[in-house]
CSV table of C-alpha atoms in Angstrom, one decimal:
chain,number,residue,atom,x,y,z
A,18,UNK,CA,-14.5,34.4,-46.8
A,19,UNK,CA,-13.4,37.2,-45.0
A,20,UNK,CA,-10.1,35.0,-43.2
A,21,UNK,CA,-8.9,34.2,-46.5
A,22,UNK,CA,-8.3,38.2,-47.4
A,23,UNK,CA,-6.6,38.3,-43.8
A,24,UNK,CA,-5.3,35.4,-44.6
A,25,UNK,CA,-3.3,36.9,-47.6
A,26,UNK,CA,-2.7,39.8,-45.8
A,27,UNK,CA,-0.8,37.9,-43.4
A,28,UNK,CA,1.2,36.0,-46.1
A,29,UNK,CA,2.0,38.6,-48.1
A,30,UNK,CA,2.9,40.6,-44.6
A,31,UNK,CA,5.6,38.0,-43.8
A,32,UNK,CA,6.8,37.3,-47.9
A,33,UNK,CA,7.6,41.0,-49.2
A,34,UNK,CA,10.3,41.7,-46.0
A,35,UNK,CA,11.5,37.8,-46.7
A,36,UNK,CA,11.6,38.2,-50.4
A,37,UNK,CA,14.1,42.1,-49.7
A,38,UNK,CA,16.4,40.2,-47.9
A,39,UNK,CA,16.8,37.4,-50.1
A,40,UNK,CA,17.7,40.1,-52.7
A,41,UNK,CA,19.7,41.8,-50.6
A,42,UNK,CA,21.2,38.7,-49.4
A,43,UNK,CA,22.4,37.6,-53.1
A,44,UNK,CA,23.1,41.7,-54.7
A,45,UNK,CA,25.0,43.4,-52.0
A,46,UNK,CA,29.0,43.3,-51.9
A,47,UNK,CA,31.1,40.8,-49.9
A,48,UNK,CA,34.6,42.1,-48.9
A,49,UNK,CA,35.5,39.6,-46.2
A,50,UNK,CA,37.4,41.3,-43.5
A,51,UNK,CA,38.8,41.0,-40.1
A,52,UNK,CA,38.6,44.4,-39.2
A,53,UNK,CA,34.2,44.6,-40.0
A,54,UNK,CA,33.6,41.7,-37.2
A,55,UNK,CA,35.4,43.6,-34.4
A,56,UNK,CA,33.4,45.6,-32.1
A,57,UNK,CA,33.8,49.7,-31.8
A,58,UNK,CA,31.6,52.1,-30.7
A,59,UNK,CA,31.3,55.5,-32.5
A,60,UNK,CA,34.7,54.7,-34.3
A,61,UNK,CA,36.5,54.2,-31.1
A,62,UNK,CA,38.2,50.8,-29.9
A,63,UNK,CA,36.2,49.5,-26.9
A,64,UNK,CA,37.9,49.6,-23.5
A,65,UNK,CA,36.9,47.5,-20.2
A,66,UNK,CA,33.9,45.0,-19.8
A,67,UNK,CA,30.2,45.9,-21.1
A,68,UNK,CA,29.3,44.9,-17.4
A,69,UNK,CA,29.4,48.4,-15.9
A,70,UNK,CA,27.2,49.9,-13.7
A,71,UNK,CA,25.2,53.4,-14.2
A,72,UNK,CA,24.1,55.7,-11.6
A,73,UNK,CA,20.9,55.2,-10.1
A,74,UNK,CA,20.6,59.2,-11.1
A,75,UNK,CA,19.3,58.0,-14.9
A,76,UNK,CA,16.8,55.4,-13.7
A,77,UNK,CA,15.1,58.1,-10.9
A,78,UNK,CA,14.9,60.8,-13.8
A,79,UNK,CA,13.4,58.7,-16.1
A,80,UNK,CA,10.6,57.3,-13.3
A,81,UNK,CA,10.2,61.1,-12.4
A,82,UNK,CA,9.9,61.9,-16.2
A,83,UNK,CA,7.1,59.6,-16.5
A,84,UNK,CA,5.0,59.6,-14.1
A,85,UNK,CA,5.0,63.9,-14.8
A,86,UNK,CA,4.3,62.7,-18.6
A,87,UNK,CA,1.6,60.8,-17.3
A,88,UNK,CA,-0.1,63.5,-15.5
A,89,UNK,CA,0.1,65.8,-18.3
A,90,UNK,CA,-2.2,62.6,-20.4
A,91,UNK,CA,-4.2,62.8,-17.3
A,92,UNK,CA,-4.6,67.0,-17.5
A,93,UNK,CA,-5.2,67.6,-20.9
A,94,UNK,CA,-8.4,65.8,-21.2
A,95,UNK,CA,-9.7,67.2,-18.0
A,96,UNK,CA,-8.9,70.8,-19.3
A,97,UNK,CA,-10.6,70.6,-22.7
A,98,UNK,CA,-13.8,69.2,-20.9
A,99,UNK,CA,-13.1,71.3,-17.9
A,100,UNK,CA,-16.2,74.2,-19.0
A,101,UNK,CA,-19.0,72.1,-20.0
A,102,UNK,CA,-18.2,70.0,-16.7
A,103,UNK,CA,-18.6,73.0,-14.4
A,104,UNK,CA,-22.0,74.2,-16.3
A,105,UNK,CA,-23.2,70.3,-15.8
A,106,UNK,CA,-21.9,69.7,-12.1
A,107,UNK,CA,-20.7,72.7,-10.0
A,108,UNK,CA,-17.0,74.6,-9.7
A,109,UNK,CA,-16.3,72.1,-6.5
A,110,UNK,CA,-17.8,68.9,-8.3
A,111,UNK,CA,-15.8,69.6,-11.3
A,112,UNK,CA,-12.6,71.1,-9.9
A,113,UNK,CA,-11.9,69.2,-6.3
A,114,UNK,CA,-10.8,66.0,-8.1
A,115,UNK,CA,-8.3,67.4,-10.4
A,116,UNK,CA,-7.1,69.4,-7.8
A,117,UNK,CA,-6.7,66.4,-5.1
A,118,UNK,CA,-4.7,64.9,-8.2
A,119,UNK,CA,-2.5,68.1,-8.3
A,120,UNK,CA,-2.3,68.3,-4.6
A,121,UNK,CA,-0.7,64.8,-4.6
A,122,UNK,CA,1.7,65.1,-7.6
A,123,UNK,CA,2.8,68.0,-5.8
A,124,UNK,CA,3.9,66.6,-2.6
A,125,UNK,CA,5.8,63.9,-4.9
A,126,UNK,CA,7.9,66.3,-6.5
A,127,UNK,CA,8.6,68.4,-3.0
A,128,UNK,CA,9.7,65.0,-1.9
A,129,UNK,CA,11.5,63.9,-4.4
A,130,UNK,CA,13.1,67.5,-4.6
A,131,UNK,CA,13.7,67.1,-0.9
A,132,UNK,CA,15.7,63.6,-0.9
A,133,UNK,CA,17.3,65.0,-3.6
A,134,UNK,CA,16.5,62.6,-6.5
A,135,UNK,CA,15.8,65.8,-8.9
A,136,UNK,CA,19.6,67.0,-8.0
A,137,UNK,CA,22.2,65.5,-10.4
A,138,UNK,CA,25.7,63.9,-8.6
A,139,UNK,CA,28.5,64.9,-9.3
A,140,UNK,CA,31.4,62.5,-10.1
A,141,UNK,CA,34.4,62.5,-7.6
A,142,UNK,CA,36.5,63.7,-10.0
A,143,UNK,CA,34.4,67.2,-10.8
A,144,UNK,CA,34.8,67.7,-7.2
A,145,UNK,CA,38.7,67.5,-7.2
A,146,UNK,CA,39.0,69.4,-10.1
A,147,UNK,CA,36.9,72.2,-8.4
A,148,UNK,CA,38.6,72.6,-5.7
A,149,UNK,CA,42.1,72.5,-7.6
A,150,UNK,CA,40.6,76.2,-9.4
């Protein structure tokens, strides 16, 4: 009994979006026009391919970005049961795993700051234009 309410659920999940854009489909305004199929971004006239490369720059931030986001959803449970855990099991029971943890995430950043993934590049051309000034 209980699959037939999910069931409906599911059906009326997938007919009420459906049903909108039927109605949508058949009310909204139709001006035909060439210049609504071409492609612009931001009101500007597209130049070159969309096959470009991007600096490797973004993808290291956003790996560094998460795996420090990550440690923080690893800390904050940690912390708010950090005082009953040291009444239960000791100050070094308690403590010395978070702080191996810390120790590691540490050396990460030092070497990432070391091979210089953390410092941005600059573009050839901010290079001329500083030493033209």
């Amino acid at each position: 009994m209980t699959w037939i309410a999910v069931g409906a659920l599911a059906l009326v999940g997938v007919l009420i979006p459906l049903g909108m854009m039927a109605v949508s489909a058949l009310l909204r305004p139709s001006v035909p026009e060439l210049s609504k199929r071409s492609i612009y971004e931001s009101g500007e006239i597209p130049t070159g391919t969309t096959r470009i490369r991007f600096n490797i720059q973004y993808y290291m931030v956003a790996l560094l970005f998460l795996v420090f986001d990550i440690e923080t959803v690893l800390i904050f449970p940690w912390v708010v049961i950090y005082s009953s855990a040291v009444e239960q099991v000791g100050l070094l029971h308690a403590l010395g795993p978070m702080l191996v943890f810390i120790a590691v995430l540490v050396v990460a950043l030092a070497w990432a700051w070391r091979s210089g993934v953390v410092e941005w590049v600059k573009s050839p051309d901010a290079d001329k234009r500083s030493r033209l000034q």
